[in-house]
Amino acid sequence: MIPNTFSPSRFIATPDRAAQLDPSKVVFGYGRRICPGMHLADVSLFLNIAGILATFDISKALDEHGKDVEPLVEYTNSVVSHLKPFKPYSASLAREPFHAGPSIIVRSGHT
C-alpha cells in the first residue's frame, strides 16, 4: 500500500490481517488512568477545525497555468519521524484573513 494515499480498505480486517486500532481509542488511555479532559480536547479540536474550515478557503496553490501544485511533504529521519517545517507558497495569503477577518464578519452581520 502507498502510505501517502487514502485507502479505507487498510483499516478493514481481512483473513490474513487484523484490523488496525482506532487511534482515538488509544490516545487518552484506558481504565482508571483515562484522561479526564478527553471530551474537552475532542470538542475544542472540533470547534477549532470547524472555525478554520468556515473562515478560510483551503485549496492547493496554482501554478502559472492554473494547475494544482502538489505540496512537498518531507519527514525527518529519526526514531520518531516528524514533518519538516512547511514554507507557505504565499505569506501574504496566510496573513490576509487575520487582518481582514473580524471586520468582514462584523460588517456582514454574522455575529
mmCIF file of N, CA and C in Angstrom, residues 13-108:
data_model
loop_
_atom_site.group_PDB
_atom_site.id
_atom_site.type_symbol
_atom_site.label_atom_id
_atom_site.label_comp_id
_atom_site.label_asym_id
_atom_site.label_seq_id
_atom_site.Cartn_x
_atom_site.Cartn_y
_atom_site.Cartn_z
ATOM 1 N N ALA A 13 -10.441 -5.413 8.559
ATOM 2 C CA ALA A 13 -9.815 -6.713 8.821
ATOM 3 C C ALA A 13 -10.020 -7.638 7.626
ATOM 4 N N THR A 14 -8.990 -8.403 7.309
ATOM 5 C CA THR A 14 -9.060 -9.426 6.274
ATOM 6 C C THR A 14 -8.600 -10.734 6.901
ATOM 7 N N PRO A 15 -8.797 -11.863 6.232
ATOM 8 C CA PRO A 15 -8.365 -13.138 6.822
ATOM 9 C C PRO A 15 -6.873 -13.191 7.155
ATOM 10 N N ASP A 16 -6.048 -12.461 6.412
ATOM 11 C CA ASP A 16 -4.605 -12.504 6.657
ATOM 12 C C ASP A 16 -4.078 -11.308 7.455
ATOM 13 N N ARG A 17 -4.967 -10.376 7.844
ATOM 14 C CA ARG A 17 -4.508 -9.194 8.568
ATOM 15 C C ARG A 17 -5.597 -8.701 9.527
ATOM 16 N N ALA A 18 -5.198 -8.387 10.748
ATOM 17 C CA ALA A 18 -6.147 -7.855 11.729
ATOM 18 C C ALA A 18 -6.441 -6.388 11.425
ATOM 19 N N ALA A 19 -7.597 -5.927 11.858
ATOM 20 C CA ALA A 19 -7.958 -4.519 11.658
ATOM 21 C C ALA A 19 -7.059 -3.636 12.507
ATOM 22 N N GLN A 20 -6.715 -2.468 11.998
ATOM 23 C CA GLN A 20 -5.898 -1.532 12.767
ATOM 24 C C GLN A 20 -6.764 -0.875 13.832
ATOM 25 N N LEU A 21 -6.163 -0.620 14.981
ATOM 26 C CA LEU A 21 -6.887 0.021 16.068
ATOM 27 C C LEU A 21 -7.233 1.458 15.719
ATOM 28 N N ASP A 22 -8.363 1.905 16.229
ATOM 29 C CA ASP A 22 -8.760 3.296 16.071
ATOM 30 C C ASP A 22 -7.903 4.130 17.013
ATOM 31 N N PRO A 23 -7.093 5.057 16.493
ATOM 32 C CA PRO A 23 -6.200 5.835 17.363
ATOM 33 C C PRO A 23 -6.938 6.615 18.444
ATOM 34 N N SER A 24 -8.168 7.031 18.180
ATOM 35 C CA SER A 24 -8.893 7.812 19.186
ATOM 36 C C SER A 24 -9.215 6.987 20.426
ATOM 37 N N LYS A 25 -9.171 5.678 20.319
ATOM 38 C CA LYS A 25 -9.421 4.818 21.481
ATOM 39 C C LYS A 25 -8.151 4.623 22.316
ATOM 40 N N VAL A 26 -6.998 4.913 21.736
ATOM 41 C CA VAL A 26 -5.725 4.654 22.397
ATOM 42 C C VAL A 26 -5.116 5.919 23.013
ATOM 43 N N VAL A 27 -5.328 7.061 22.389
ATOM 44 C CA VAL A 27 -4.622 8.285 22.764
ATOM 45 C C VAL A 27 -4.866 8.732 24.196
ATOM 46 N N PHE A 28 -6.063 8.569 24.685
ATOM 47 C CA PHE A 28 -6.413 9.103 26.000
ATOM 48 C C PHE A 28 -6.268 8.089 27.131
ATOM 49 N N GLY A 29 -5.733 6.921 26.860
ATOM 50 C CA GLY A 29 -5.509 5.939 27.907
ATOM 51 C C GLY A 29 -6.726 5.060 28.161
ATOM 52 N N TYR A 30 -6.592 4.192 29.166
ATOM 53 C CA TYR A 30 -7.640 3.217 29.475
ATOM 54 C C TYR A 30 -7.933 3.190 30.967
ATOM 55 N N GLY A 31 -9.076 2.646 31.297
ATOM 56 C CA GLY A 31 -9.411 2.359 32.691
ATOM 57 C C GLY A 31 -9.381 3.560 33.600
ATOM 58 N N ARG A 32 -8.866 3.353 34.808
ATOM 59 C CA ARG A 32 -8.885 4.440 35.785
ATOM 60 C C ARG A 32 -7.844 5.514 35.499
ATOM 61 N N ARG A 33 -6.946 5.264 34.563
ATOM 62 C CA ARG A 33 -5.954 6.281 34.198
ATOM 63 C C ARG A 33 -6.340 7.017 32.911
ATOM 64 N N ILE A 34 -7.589 6.919 32.530
ATOM 65 C CA ILE A 34 -8.047 7.596 31.315
ATOM 66 C C ILE A 34 -8.014 9.110 31.523
ATOM 67 N N CYS A 35 -7.735 9.839 30.496
ATOM 68 C CA CYS A 35 -7.610 11.298 30.572
ATOM 69 C C CYS A 35 -8.962 11.932 30.899
ATOM 70 N N PRO A 36 -9.044 12.702 31.985
ATOM 71 C CA PRO A 36 -10.325 13.322 32.332
ATOM 72 C C PRO A 36 -10.716 14.454 31.379
ATOM 73 N N GLY A 37 -9.786 14.953 30.595
ATOM 74 C CA GLY A 37 -10.088 16.052 29.683
ATOM 75 C C GLY A 37 -10.313 15.614 28.252
ATOM 76 N N MET A 38 -10.544 14.312 28.031
ATOM 77 C CA MET A 38 -10.662 13.825 26.658
ATOM 78 C C MET A 38 -11.838 14.442 25.909
ATOM 79 N N HIS A 39 -12.962 14.638 26.581
ATOM 80 C CA HIS A 39 -14.127 15.216 25.905
ATOM 81 C C HIS A 39 -13.884 16.693 25.590
ATOM 82 N N LEU A 40 -13.257 17.398 26.522
ATOM 83 C CA LEU A 40 -12.918 18.802 26.293
ATOM 84 C C LEU A 40 -11.938 18.925 25.123
ATOM 85 N N ALA A 41 -10.952 18.039 25.058
ATOM 86 C CA ALA A 41 -9.975 18.060 23.968
ATOM 87 C C ALA A 41 -10.653 17.790 22.626
ATOM 88 N N ASP A 42 -11.533 16.796 22.574
ATOM 89 C CA ASP A 42 -12.237 16.474 21.329
ATOM 90 C C ASP A 42 -13.098 17.636 20.854
ATOM 91 N N VAL A 43 -13.860 18.226 21.772
ATOM 92 C CA VAL A 43 -14.746 19.330 21.403
ATOM 93 C C VAL A 43 -13.938 20.555 20.993
ATOM 94 N N SER A 44 -12.858 20.853 21.713
ATOM 95 C CA SER A 44 -12.018 22.005 21.371
ATOM 96 C C SER A 44 -11.396 21.838 19.988
ATOM 97 N N LEU A 45 -10.899 20.649 19.713
ATOM 98 C CA LEU A 45 -10.305 20.381 18.408
ATOM 99 C C LEU A 45 -11.344 20.511 17.302
ATOM 100 N N PHE A 46 -12.532 19.957 17.535
ATOM 101 C CA PHE A 46 -13.604 20.045 16.546
ATOM 102 C C PHE A 46 -13.973 21.499 16.263
ATOM 103 N N LEU A 47 -14.148 22.298 17.323
ATOM 104 C CA LEU A 47 -14.527 23.702 17.147
ATOM 105 C C LEU A 47 -13.443 24.499 16.427
ATOM 106 N N ASN A 48 -12.183 24.239 16.742
ATOM 107 C CA ASN A 48 -11.087 24.936 16.059
ATOM 108 C C ASN A 48 -11.030 24.584 14.577
ATOM 109 N N ILE A 49 -11.133 23.304 14.265
ATOM 110 C CA ILE A 49 -11.087 22.882 12.862
ATOM 111 C C ILE A 49 -12.304 23.400 12.110
ATOM 112 N N ALA A 50 -13.489 23.342 12.729
ATOM 113 C CA ALA A 50 -14.700 23.860 12.083
ATOM 114 C C ALA A 50 -14.571 25.356 11.812
ATOM 115 N N GLY A 51 -13.996 26.098 12.758
ATOM 116 C CA GLY A 51 -13.795 27.533 12.557
ATOM 117 C C GLY A 51 -12.839 27.831 11.425
ATOM 118 N N ILE A 52 -11.772 27.061 11.333
ATOM 119 C CA ILE A 52 -10.796 27.251 10.254
ATOM 120 C C ILE A 52 -11.435 26.946 8.904
ATOM 121 N N LEU A 53 -12.178 25.845 8.825
ATOM 122 C CA LEU A 53 -12.814 25.471 7.560
ATOM 123 C C LEU A 53 -13.905 26.455 7.159
ATOM 124 N N ALA A 54 -14.584 27.053 8.142
ATOM 125 C CA ALA A 54 -15.627 28.036 7.835
ATOM 126 C C ALA A 54 -15.037 29.376 7.421
ATOM 127 N N THR A 55 -13.851 29.700 7.910
ATOM 128 C CA THR A 55 -13.253 31.011 7.663
ATOM 129 C C THR A 55 -12.397 31.043 6.403
ATOM 130 N N PHE A 56 -11.633 29.996 6.168
ATOM 131 C CA PHE A 56 -10.660 30.005 5.082
ATOM 132 C C PHE A 56 -11.108 29.142 3.918
ATOM 133 N N ASP A 57 -10.690 29.532 2.722
ATOM 134 C CA ASP A 57 -10.893 28.725 1.528
ATOM 135 C C ASP A 57 -9.602 27.947 1.323
ATOM 136 N N ILE A 58 -9.582 26.708 1.776
ATOM 137 C CA ILE A 58 -8.357 25.913 1.757
ATOM 138 C C ILE A 58 -8.282 25.129 0.450
ATOM 139 N N SER A 59 -7.214 25.355 -0.290
ATOM 140 C CA SER A 59 -7.010 24.643 -1.545
ATOM 141 C C SER A 59 -5.519 24.612 -1.856
ATOM 142 N N LYS A 60 -5.169 23.833 -2.851
ATOM 143 C CA LYS A 60 -3.772 23.757 -3.266
ATOM 144 C C LYS A 60 -3.404 25.025 -4.024
ATOM 145 N N ALA A 61 -2.128 25.348 -4.011
ATOM 146 C CA ALA A 61 -1.642 26.502 -4.768
ATOM 147 C C ALA A 61 -1.759 26.201 -6.261
ATOM 148 N N LEU A 62 -1.876 27.253 -7.054
ATOM 149 C CA LEU A 62 -1.966 27.097 -8.506
ATOM 150 C C LEU A 62 -0.691 27.624 -9.154
ATOM 151 N N ASP A 63 -0.249 26.935 -10.208
ATOM 152 C CA ASP A 63 0.915 27.423 -10.941
ATOM 153 C C ASP A 63 0.471 28.462 -11.973
ATOM 154 N N GLU A 64 1.396 28.921 -12.823
ATOM 155 C CA GLU A 64 1.065 29.968 -13.797
ATOM 156 C C GLU A 64 0.079 29.502 -14.863
ATOM 157 N N HIS A 65 -0.112 28.179 -15.005
ATOM 158 C CA HIS A 65 -1.058 27.637 -15.984
ATOM 159 C C HIS A 65 -2.400 27.288 -15.344
ATOM 160 N N GLY A 66 -2.546 27.562 -14.053
ATOM 161 C CA GLY A 66 -3.810 27.291 -13.363
ATOM 162 C C GLY A 66 -3.962 25.861 -12.875
ATOM 163 N N LYS A 67 -2.884 25.087 -12.905
ATOM 164 C CA LYS A 67 -2.945 23.701 -12.429
ATOM 165 C C LYS A 67 -2.512 23.631 -10.975
ATOM 166 N N ASP A 68 -3.042 22.640 -10.258
ATOM 167 C CA ASP A 68 -2.696 22.461 -8.844
ATOM 168 C C ASP A 68 -1.222 22.125 -8.673
ATOM 169 N N VAL A 69 -0.613 22.700 -7.645
ATOM 170 C CA VAL A 69 0.770 22.396 -7.287
ATOM 171 C C VAL A 69 0.728 21.467 -6.078
ATOM 172 N N GLU A 70 1.297 20.286 -6.223
ATOM 173 C CA GLU A 70 1.327 19.336 -5.111
ATOM 174 C C GLU A 70 2.290 19.831 -4.039
ATOM 175 N N PRO A 71 1.848 19.908 -2.781
ATOM 176 C CA PRO A 71 2.762 20.344 -1.720
ATOM 177 C C PRO A 71 3.850 19.297 -1.480
ATOM 178 N N LEU A 72 5.044 19.767 -1.199
ATOM 179 C CA LEU A 72 6.166 18.882 -0.924
ATOM 180 C C LEU A 72 6.159 18.539 0.563
ATOM 181 N N VAL A 73 5.918 17.277 0.878
ATOM 182 C CA VAL A 73 5.860 16.829 2.269
ATOM 183 C C VAL A 73 7.125 16.037 2.561
ATOM 184 N N GLU A 74 7.925 16.521 3.507
ATOM 185 C CA GLU A 74 9.179 15.857 3.862
ATOM 186 C C GLU A 74 9.170 15.509 5.343
ATOM 187 N N TYR A 75 9.836 14.407 5.676
ATOM 188 C CA TYR A 75 9.900 13.935 7.053
ATOM 189 C C TYR A 75 11.344 13.903 7.537
ATOM 190 N N THR A 76 11.527 14.016 8.856
ATOM 191 C CA THR A 76 12.859 13.878 9.435
ATOM 192 C C THR A 76 13.204 12.400 9.540
ATOM 193 N N ASN A 77 14.487 12.092 9.539
ATOM 194 C CA ASN A 77 14.942 10.717 9.706
ATOM 195 C C ASN A 77 15.378 10.521 11.148
ATOM 196 N N SER A 78 14.519 9.927 11.943
ATOM 197 C CA SER A 78 14.844 9.662 13.339
ATOM 198 C C SER A 78 13.957 8.530 13.833
ATOM 199 N N VAL A 79 14.112 8.171 15.088
ATOM 200 C CA VAL A 79 13.299 7.098 15.660
ATOM 201 C C VAL A 79 11.825 7.468 15.573
ATOM 202 N N VAL A 80 11.504 8.692 15.961
ATOM 203 C CA VAL A 80 10.149 9.218 15.809
ATOM 204 C C VAL A 80 10.229 10.298 14.744
ATOM 205 N N SER A 81 9.685 10.012 13.559
ATOM 206 C CA SER A 81 9.812 10.992 12.483
ATOM 207 C C SER A 81 8.761 12.081 12.624
ATOM 208 N N HIS A 82 9.140 13.280 12.239
ATOM 209 C CA HIS A 82 8.265 14.444 12.280
ATOM 210 C C HIS A 82 8.272 15.094 10.905
ATOM 211 N N LEU A 83 7.248 15.876 10.627
ATOM 212 C CA LEU A 83 7.241 16.646 9.396
ATOM 213 C C LEU A 83 8.285 17.745 9.477
ATOM 214 N N LYS A 84 8.977 17.969 8.387
ATOM 215 C CA LYS A 84 9.898 19.103 8.331
ATOM 216 C C LYS A 84 9.058 20.375 8.203
ATOM 217 N N PRO A 85 9.602 21.515 8.618
ATOM 218 C CA PRO A 85 8.824 22.760 8.534
ATOM 219 C C PRO A 85 8.328 23.020 7.111
ATOM 220 N N PHE A 86 7.077 23.452 7.020
ATOM 221 C CA PHE A 86 6.456 23.737 5.730
ATOM 222 C C PHE A 86 6.490 25.232 5.480
ATOM 223 N N LYS A 87 6.934 25.614 4.301
ATOM 224 C CA LYS A 87 7.003 27.023 3.943
ATOM 225 C C LYS A 87 5.799 27.338 3.049
ATOM 226 N N PRO A 88 4.920 28.277 3.469
ATOM 227 C CA PRO A 88 3.739 28.579 2.649
ATOM 228 C C PRO A 88 4.145 29.182 1.305
ATOM 229 N N TYR A 89 3.322 28.959 0.297
ATOM 230 C CA TYR A 89 3.617 29.477 -1.037
ATOM 231 C C TYR A 89 3.453 30.988 -1.102
ATOM 232 N N SER A 90 2.580 31.537 -0.270
ATOM 233 C CA SER A 90 2.363 32.980 -0.266
ATOM 234 C C SER A 90 2.107 33.439 1.159
ATOM 235 N N ALA A 91 3.070 34.120 1.748
ATOM 236 C CA ALA A 91 2.920 34.591 3.126
ATOM 237 C C ALA A 91 1.825 35.640 3.229
ATOM 238 N N SER A 92 1.610 36.434 2.176
ATOM 239 C CA SER A 92 0.559 37.454 2.235
ATOM 240 C C SER A 92 -0.813 36.804 2.311
ATOM 241 N N LEU A 93 -1.012 35.689 1.615
ATOM 242 C CA LEU A 93 -2.295 34.992 1.693
ATOM 243 C C LEU A 93 -2.497 34.369 3.058
ATOM 244 N N ALA A 94 -1.421 33.954 3.691
ATOM 245 C CA ALA A 94 -1.535 33.341 5.014
ATOM 246 C C ALA A 94 -1.900 34.381 6.066
ATOM 247 N N ARG A 95 -1.454 35.630 5.900
ATOM 248 C CA ARG A 95 -1.732 36.673 6.892
ATOM 249 C C ARG A 95 -3.017 37.438 6.604
ATOM 250 N N GLU A 96 -3.421 37.547 5.365
ATOM 251 C CA GLU A 96 -4.540 38.396 4.965
ATOM 252 C C GLU A 96 -5.829 38.164 5.751
ATOM 253 N N PRO A 97 -6.325 36.938 5.916
ATOM 254 C CA PRO A 97 -7.587 36.752 6.636
ATOM 255 C C PRO A 97 -7.527 37.200 8.095
ATOM 256 N N PHE A 98 -6.366 37.131 8.727
ATOM 257 C CA PHE A 98 -6.271 37.531 10.128
ATOM 258 C C PHE A 98 -6.456 39.039 10.285
ATOM 259 N N HIS A 99 -6.029 39.810 9.296
ATOM 260 C CA HIS A 99 -6.180 41.261 9.378
ATOM 261 C C HIS A 99 -7.589 41.697 8.981
ATOM 262 N N ALA A 100 -8.157 41.067 7.966
ATOM 263 C CA ALA A 100 -9.459 41.483 7.457
ATOM 264 C C ALA A 100 -10.614 40.705 8.075
ATOM 265 N N GLY A 101 -10.323 39.546 8.648
ATOM 266 C CA GLY A 101 -11.372 38.647 9.126
ATOM 267 C C GLY A 101 -12.399 39.244 10.060
ATOM 268 N N PRO A 102 -12.018 39.764 11.231
ATOM 269 C CA PRO A 102 -13.020 40.258 12.175
ATOM 270 C C PRO A 102 -13.865 41.393 11.603
ATOM 271 N N SER A 103 -13.259 42.318 10.847
ATOM 272 C CA SER A 103 -14.035 43.433 10.309
ATOM 273 C C SER A 103 -15.034 42.953 9.268
ATOM 274 N N ILE A 104 -14.677 41.956 8.487
ATOM 275 C CA ILE A 104 -15.599 41.407 7.490
ATOM 276 C C ILE A 104 -16.776 40.743 8.187
ATOM 277 N N ILE A 105 -16.518 39.995 9.242
ATOM 278 C CA ILE A 105 -17.587 39.306 9.966
ATOM 279 C C ILE A 105 -18.534 40.314 10.606
ATOM 280 N N VAL A 106 -18.001 41.362 11.216
ATOM 281 C CA VAL A 106 -18.842 42.366 11.873
ATOM 282 C C VAL A 106 -19.686 43.113 10.844
ATOM 283 N N ARG A 107 -19.090 43.507 9.707
ATOM 284 C CA ARG A 107 -19.835 44.231 8.676
ATOM 285 C C ARG A 107 -20.920 43.380 8.040
ATOM 286 N N SER A 108 -20.699 42.059 7.947
ATOM 287 C CA SER A 108 -21.692 41.199 7.307
ATOM 288 C C SER A 108 -22.866 40.897 8.231
#
